[in-house]
Coordinates of C-alpha atoms and ligand atoms in Angstrom, one line a residue:
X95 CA 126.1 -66.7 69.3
X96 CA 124.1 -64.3 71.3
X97 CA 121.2 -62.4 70.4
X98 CA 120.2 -59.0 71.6
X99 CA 117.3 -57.6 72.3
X100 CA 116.1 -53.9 73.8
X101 CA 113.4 -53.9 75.7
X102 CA 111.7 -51.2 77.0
X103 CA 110.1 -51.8 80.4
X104 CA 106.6 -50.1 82.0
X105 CA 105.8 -51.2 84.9
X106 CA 102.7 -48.6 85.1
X107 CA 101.1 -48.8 89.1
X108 CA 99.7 -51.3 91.3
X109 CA 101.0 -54.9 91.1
X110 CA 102.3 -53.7 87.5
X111 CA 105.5 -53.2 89.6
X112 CA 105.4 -56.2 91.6
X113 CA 104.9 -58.4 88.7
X114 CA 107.6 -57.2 86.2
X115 CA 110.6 -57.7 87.8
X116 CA 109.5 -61.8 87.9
X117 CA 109.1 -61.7 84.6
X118 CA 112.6 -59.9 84.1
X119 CA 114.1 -62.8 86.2
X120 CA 112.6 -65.5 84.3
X121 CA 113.8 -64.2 80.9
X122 CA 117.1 -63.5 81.9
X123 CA 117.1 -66.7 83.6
X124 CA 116.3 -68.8 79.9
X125 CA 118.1 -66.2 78.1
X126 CA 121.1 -67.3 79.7
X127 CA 120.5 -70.5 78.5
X128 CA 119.1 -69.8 75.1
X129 CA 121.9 -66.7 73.9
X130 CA 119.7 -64.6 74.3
X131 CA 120.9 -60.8 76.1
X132 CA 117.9 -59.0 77.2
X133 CA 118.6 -55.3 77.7
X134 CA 116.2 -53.7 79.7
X135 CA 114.8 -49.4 79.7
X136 CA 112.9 -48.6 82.3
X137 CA 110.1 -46.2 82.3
X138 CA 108.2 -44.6 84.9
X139 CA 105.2 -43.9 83.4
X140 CA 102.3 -44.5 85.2
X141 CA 99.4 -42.8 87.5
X142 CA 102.0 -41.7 89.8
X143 CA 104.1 -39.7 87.1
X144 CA 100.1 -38.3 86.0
X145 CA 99.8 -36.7 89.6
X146 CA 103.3 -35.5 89.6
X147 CA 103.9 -34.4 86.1
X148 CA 100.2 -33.9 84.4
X149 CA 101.1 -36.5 81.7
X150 CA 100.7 -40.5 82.0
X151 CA 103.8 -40.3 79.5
X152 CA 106.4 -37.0 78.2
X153 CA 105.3 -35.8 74.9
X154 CA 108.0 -37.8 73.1
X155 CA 106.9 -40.8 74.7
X156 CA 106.0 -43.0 71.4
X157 CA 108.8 -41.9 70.1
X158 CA 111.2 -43.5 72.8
X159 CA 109.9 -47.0 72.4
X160 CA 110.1 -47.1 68.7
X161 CA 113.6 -48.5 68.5
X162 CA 113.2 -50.8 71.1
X163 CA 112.4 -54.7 70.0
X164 CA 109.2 -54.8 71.9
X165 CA 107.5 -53.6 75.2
X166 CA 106.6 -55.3 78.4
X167 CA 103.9 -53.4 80.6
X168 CA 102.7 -53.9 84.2
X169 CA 99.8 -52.5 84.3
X170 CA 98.2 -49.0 84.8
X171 CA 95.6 -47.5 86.6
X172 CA 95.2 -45.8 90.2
X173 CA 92.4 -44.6 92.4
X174 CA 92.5 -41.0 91.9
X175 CA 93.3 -40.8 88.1
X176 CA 90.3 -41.7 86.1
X177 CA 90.6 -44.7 84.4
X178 CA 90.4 -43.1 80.9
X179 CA 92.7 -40.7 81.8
X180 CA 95.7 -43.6 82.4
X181 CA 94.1 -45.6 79.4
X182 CA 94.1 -42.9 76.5
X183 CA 97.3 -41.3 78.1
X184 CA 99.5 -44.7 77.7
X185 CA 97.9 -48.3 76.7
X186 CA 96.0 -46.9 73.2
X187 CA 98.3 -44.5 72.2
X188 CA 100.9 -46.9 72.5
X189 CA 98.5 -49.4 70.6
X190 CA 97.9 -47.3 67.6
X191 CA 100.7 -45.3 66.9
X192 CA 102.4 -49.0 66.5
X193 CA 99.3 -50.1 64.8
X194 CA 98.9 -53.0 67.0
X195 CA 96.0 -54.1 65.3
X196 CA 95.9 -57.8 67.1
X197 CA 95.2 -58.3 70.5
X198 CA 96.4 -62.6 71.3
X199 CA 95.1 -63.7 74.6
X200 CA 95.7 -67.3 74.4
X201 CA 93.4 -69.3 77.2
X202 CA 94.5 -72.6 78.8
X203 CA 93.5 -74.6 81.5
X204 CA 96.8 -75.3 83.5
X205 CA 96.8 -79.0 85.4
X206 CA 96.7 -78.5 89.0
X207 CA 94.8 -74.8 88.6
X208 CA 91.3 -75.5 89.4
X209 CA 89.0 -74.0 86.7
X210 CA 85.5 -72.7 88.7
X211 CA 84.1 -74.9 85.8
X212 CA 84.1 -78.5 86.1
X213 CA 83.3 -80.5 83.4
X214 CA 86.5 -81.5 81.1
X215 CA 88.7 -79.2 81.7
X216 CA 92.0 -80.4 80.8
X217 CA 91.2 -79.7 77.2
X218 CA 90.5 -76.2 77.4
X219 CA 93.0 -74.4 74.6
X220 CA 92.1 -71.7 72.9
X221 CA 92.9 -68.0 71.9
X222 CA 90.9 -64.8 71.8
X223 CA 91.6 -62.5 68.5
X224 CA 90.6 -58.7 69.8
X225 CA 90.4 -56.1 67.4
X226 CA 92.9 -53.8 69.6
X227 CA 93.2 -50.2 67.3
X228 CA 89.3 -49.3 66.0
X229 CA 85.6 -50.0 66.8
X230 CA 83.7 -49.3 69.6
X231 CA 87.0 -47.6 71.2
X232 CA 87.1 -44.7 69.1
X233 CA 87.7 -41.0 69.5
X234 CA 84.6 -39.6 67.2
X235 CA 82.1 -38.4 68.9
X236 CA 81.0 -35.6 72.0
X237 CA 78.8 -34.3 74.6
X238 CA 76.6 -31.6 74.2
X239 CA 74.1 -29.4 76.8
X240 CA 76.6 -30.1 79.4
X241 CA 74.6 -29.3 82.7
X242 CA 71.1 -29.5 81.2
X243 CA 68.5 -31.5 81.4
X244 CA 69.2 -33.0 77.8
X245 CA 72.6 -33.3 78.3
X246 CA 73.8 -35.9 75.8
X247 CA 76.8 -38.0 74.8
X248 CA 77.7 -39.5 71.5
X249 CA 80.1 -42.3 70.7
X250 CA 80.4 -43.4 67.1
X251 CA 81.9 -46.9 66.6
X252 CA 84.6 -46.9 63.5
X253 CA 84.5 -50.2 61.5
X254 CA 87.1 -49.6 58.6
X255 CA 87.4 -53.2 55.6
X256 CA 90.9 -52.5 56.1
X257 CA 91.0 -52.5 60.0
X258 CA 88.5 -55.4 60.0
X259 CA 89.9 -57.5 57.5
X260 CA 93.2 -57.3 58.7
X261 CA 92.4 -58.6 62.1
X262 CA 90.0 -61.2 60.4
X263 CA 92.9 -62.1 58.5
X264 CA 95.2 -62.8 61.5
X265 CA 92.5 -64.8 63.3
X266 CA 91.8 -67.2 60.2
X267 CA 95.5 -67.5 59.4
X268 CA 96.0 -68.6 63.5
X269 CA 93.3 -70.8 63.2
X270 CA 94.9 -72.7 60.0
X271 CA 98.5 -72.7 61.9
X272 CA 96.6 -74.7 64.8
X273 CA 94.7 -76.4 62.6
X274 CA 91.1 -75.4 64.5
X275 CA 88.3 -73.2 63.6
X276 CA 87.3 -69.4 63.8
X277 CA 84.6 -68.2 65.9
X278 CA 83.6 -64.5 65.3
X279 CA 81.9 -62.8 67.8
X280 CA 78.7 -60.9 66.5
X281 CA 75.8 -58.9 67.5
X282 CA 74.2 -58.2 64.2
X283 CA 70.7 -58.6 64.9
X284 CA 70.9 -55.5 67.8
X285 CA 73.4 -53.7 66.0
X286 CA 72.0 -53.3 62.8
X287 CA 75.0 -51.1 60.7
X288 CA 78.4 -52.1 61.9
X289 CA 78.3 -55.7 62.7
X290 CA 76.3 -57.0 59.6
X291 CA 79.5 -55.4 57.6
X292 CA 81.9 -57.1 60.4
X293 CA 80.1 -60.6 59.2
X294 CA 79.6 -59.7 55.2
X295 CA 83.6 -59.4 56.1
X296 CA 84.4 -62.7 58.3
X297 CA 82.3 -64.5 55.2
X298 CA 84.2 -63.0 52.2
X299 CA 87.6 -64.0 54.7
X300 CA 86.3 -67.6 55.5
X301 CA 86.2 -68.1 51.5
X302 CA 89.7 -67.2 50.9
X303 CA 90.7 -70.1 53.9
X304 CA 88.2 -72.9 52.3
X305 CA 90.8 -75.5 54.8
X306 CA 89.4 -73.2 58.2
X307 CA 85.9 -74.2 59.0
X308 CA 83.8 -71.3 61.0
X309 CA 81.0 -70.1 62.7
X310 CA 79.4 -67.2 64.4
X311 CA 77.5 -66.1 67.3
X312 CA 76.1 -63.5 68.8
X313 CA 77.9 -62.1 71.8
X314 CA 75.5 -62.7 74.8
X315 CA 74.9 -66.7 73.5
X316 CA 78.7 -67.4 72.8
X317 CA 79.3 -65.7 76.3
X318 CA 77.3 -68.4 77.7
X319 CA 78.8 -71.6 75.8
X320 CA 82.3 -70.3 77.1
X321 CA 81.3 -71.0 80.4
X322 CA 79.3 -73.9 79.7
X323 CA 81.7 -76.0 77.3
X324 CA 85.0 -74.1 76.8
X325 CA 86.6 -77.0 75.2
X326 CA 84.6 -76.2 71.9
X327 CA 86.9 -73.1 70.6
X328 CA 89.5 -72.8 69.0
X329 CA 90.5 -69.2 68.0
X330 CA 87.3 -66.6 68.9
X331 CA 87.8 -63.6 66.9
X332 CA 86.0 -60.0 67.9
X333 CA 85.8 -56.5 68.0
X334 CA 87.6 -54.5 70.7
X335 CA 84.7 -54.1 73.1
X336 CA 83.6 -57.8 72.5
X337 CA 87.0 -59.1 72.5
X338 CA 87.7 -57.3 75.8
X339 CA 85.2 -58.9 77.5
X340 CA 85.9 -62.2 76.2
X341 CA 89.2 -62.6 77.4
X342 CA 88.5 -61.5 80.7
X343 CA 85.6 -63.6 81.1
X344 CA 87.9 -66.2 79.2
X345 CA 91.1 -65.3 81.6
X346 CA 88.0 -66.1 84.3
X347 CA 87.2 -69.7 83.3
X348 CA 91.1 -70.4 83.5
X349 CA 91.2 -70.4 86.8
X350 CA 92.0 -66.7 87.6
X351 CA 92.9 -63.5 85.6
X352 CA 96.2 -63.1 87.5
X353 CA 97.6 -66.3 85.1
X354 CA 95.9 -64.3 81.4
X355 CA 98.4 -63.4 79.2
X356 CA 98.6 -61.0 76.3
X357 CA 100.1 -59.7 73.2
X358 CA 99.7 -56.5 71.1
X359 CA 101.0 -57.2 68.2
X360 CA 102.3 -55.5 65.3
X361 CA 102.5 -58.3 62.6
X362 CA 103.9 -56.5 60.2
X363 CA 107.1 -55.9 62.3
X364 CA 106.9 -52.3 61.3
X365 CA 107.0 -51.2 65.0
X366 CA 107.5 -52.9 68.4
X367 CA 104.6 -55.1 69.9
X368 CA 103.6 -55.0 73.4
X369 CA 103.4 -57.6 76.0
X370 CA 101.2 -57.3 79.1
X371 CA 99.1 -59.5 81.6
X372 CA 95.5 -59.3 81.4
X373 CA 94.9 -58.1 84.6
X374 CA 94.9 -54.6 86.0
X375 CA 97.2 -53.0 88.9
X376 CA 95.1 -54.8 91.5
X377 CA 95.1 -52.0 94.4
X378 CA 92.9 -54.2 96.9
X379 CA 96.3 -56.3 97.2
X380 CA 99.3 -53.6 95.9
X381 CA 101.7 -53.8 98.1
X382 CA 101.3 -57.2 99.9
X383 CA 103.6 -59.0 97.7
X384 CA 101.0 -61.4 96.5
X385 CA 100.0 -60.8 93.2
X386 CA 100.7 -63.8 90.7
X387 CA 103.2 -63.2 88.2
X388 CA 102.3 -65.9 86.3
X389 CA 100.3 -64.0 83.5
X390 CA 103.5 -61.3 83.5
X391 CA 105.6 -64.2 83.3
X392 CA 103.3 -65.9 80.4
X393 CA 103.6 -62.9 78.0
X394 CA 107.3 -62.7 78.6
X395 CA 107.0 -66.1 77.6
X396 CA 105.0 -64.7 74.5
X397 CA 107.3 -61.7 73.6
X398 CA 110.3 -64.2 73.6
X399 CA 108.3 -66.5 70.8
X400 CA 107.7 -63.1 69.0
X401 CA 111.6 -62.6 69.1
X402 CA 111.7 -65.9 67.8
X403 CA 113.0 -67.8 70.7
X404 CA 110.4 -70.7 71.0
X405 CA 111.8 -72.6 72.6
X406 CA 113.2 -70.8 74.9
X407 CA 109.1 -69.5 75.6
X408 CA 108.0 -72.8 75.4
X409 CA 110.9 -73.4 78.4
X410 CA 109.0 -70.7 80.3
X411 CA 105.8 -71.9 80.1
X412 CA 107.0 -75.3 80.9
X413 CA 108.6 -74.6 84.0
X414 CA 105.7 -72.9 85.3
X415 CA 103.2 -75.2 83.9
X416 CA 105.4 -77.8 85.9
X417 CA 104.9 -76.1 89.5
X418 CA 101.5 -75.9 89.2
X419 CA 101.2 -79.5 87.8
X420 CA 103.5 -80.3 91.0
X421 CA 101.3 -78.7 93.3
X422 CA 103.8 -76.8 94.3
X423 CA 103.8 -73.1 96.0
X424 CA 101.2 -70.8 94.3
X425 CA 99.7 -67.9 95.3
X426 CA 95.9 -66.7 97.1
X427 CA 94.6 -66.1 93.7
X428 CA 94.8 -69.7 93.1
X429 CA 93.8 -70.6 96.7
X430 CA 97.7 -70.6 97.7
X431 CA 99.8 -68.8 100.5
X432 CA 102.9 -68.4 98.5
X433 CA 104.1 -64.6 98.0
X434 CA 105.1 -63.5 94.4
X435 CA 108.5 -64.4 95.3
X436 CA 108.4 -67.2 96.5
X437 CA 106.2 -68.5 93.5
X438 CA 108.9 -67.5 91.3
X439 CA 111.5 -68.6 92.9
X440 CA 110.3 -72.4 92.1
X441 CA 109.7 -71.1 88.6
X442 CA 113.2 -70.0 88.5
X443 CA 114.5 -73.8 89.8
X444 CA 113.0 -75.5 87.3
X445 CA 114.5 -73.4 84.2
X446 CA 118.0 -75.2 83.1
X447 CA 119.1 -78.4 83.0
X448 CA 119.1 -78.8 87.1
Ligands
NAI95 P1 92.2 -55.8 88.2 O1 92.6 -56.8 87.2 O2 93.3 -54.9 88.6 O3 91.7 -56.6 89.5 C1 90.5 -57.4 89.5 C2 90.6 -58.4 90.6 O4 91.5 -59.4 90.3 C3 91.1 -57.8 92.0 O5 90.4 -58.4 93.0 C4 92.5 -58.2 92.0 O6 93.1 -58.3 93.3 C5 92.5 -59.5 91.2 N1 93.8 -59.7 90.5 C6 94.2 -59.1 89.3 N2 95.4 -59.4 89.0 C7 95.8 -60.3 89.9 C8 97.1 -61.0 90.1 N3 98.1 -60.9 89.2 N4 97.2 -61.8 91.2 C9 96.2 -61.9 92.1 N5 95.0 -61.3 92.0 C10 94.8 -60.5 90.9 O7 91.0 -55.0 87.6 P2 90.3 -53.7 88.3 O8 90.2 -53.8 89.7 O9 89.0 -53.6 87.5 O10 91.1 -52.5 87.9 C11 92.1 -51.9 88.7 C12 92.9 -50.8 88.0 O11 93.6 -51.4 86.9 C13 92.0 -49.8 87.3 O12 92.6 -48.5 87.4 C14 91.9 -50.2 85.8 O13 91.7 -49.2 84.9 C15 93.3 -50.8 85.6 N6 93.4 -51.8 84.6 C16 94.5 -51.7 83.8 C17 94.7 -52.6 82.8 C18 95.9 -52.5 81.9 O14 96.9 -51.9 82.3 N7 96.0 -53.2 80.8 C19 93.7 -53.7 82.5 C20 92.6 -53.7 83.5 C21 92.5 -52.8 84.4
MG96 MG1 90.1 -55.9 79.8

């Protein structure tokens, strides 16, 4: 039996275009093997369609991707388009009009990928829960005296129960499936309204999961113990801003943010969930063929578990996972000389029964 799935494709600028077609290869690759018929839309929206055409996407943009089965995005973002323009043009609006409340950046320290930290490594496994629709990223707000000497800007940060327990919810719930602990990221002694209700919230969830043990801690110290003793987490849950940082800084301690991974997710299934690297389009090496797919590959790996293929994802990561474990080709990132195509080609070799 074969199962189909539409998805629609953005390969946005930069090495967003260089990486997706290796992820499209490895999926069609284990789909093969798994049933599984991958249809692909391509869109062009990106920086490049901003200069052209004044938009990042048309008007009816959202409403294109909503019958697909999920999204995969490159990345977006050029010199010469600010980057909120290309952020608030494509990547939120995409995020909330799905309500794509959970942002999963899962964090491992591959064998054979040297991690800049040293000390027990191998059992580096956690994920980083980001509050991906609310909070510090929010619309309200404004400038005023434009041009004068008091000219001011305002940004209000939007806590909602429902936005917060619903992402508490997911990150306690993920924690039980693993069978680890919550860590919430905090900062409720600077900021004094928004993140004592974030905590009053993470302690009324941790009652209703009395199986989950967890903890929190206020940004600037946990930032610290990631680096110093990553092997302690389990699932770290936080607002958008906080949970941005942390899973670059986390994507940082696994070796390189070309391998990160991520998922905005739409639990509910109510509207298609988006899979990206963590990493930007990467114009000091666009172009070069260089960039590593492997965090492109890795969320492809991630949509197909959300399309509930498993193992078909876990046969993904796997075959990469193997490569790198081989010390075989990888790329300068990862202090390689092997071109993104040559990378995944020995990804590609090792999906199958050969
Ligand atoms: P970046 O992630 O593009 O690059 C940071 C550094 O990491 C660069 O030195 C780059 O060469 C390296 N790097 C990133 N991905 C790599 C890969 N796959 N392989 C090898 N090396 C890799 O972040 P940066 O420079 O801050 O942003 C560049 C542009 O990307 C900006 O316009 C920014 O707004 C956009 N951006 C877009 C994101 C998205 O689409 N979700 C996320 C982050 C940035
Ligand atoms: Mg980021």
């Amino acid at each position: 039996m074969t199962t189909r799935h539409r998805i629609a494709l953005i390969p946005g600028d930069g090495i967003g275009t260089e990486v997706l077609p290796p992820a499209c290869a490895v999926l069609d690759a284990v789909g093969k093997l798994h049933g599984i018929e991958l249809s692909y839309d391509e869109l062009d929206w990106s920086c490049q369609r901003y200069l052209a055409e004044g938009a990042m996407m048309p008007e009816d943009g959202i409403d294109r991707l909503r019958d697909h089965d999920a999204v995969l995005l490159g990345a977006v973002g050029w010199p010469g388009v600010p980057d909120h323009v290309s952020l608030w043009g494509l990547l939120i609006p995409i995020r909330r009009q799905f309500r794509q409340y959970v942002n999963l950046r899962p964090i491992k320290v591959l064998e054979g990928v040297p991690s800049p930290l040293v000390r027990g490594t191998a059992d580096v496994d956690f994920v980083v829960v980001r509050e991906n629709v609310e909070g510090e990223y929010s619309e309200i707000g404004g400038r005023l005296h434009r041009g004068f000497p008091e000219e001011m800007a305002v940004q209000e940060a939007v806590f909602t129960r429902a936005g917060t327990e619903r992402i508490l919810g997911y990150a306690f719930d993920t924690a039980r499936e693993r069978g680890g602990s919550v860590t919430s990221a905090t900062k409720s002694n600077g900021i004094i309204h928004t993140m004592p209700f974030w905590d009053e919230i993470v302690a009324e969830t941790g009652e209703r999961y009395p199986d989950v043990s967890w903890q929190q801690e206020h940004i600037d110290a946990l930032v610290a113990k990631v680096v110093l003793d990553p092997t302690r987490f389990d699932v770290i849950v936080g607002s958008n801003l906080f949970g941005d940082i942390l899973s670059d800084l986390a994507g940082a301690v696994a070796g390189s943010i070309g391998i990160a991974p991520a998922a905005n997710l739409n639990p509910e299934r109510d509207f298609p969930s988006m899979f990206e690297p963590v990493h930007g389009s990467a114009p000091d090496i666009a172009g070069k063929g260089v960039a590593n797919p492997l965090g492109a590959i890795w969320s492809a790996s991630m949509m197909l578990d959300h399309l509930g293929h498993p193992e078909a994802a876990a046969e993904v990561f796997d075959s990469f996972a193997s490569v790198l474990a081989a010390d075989g080709p990888r790329t300068p990132d990862l202090g390689g000389t092997a071109s993104t195509d040559e990378f995944t080609q020995r990804v590609l070799d090792g999906i199958g029964p050969g």
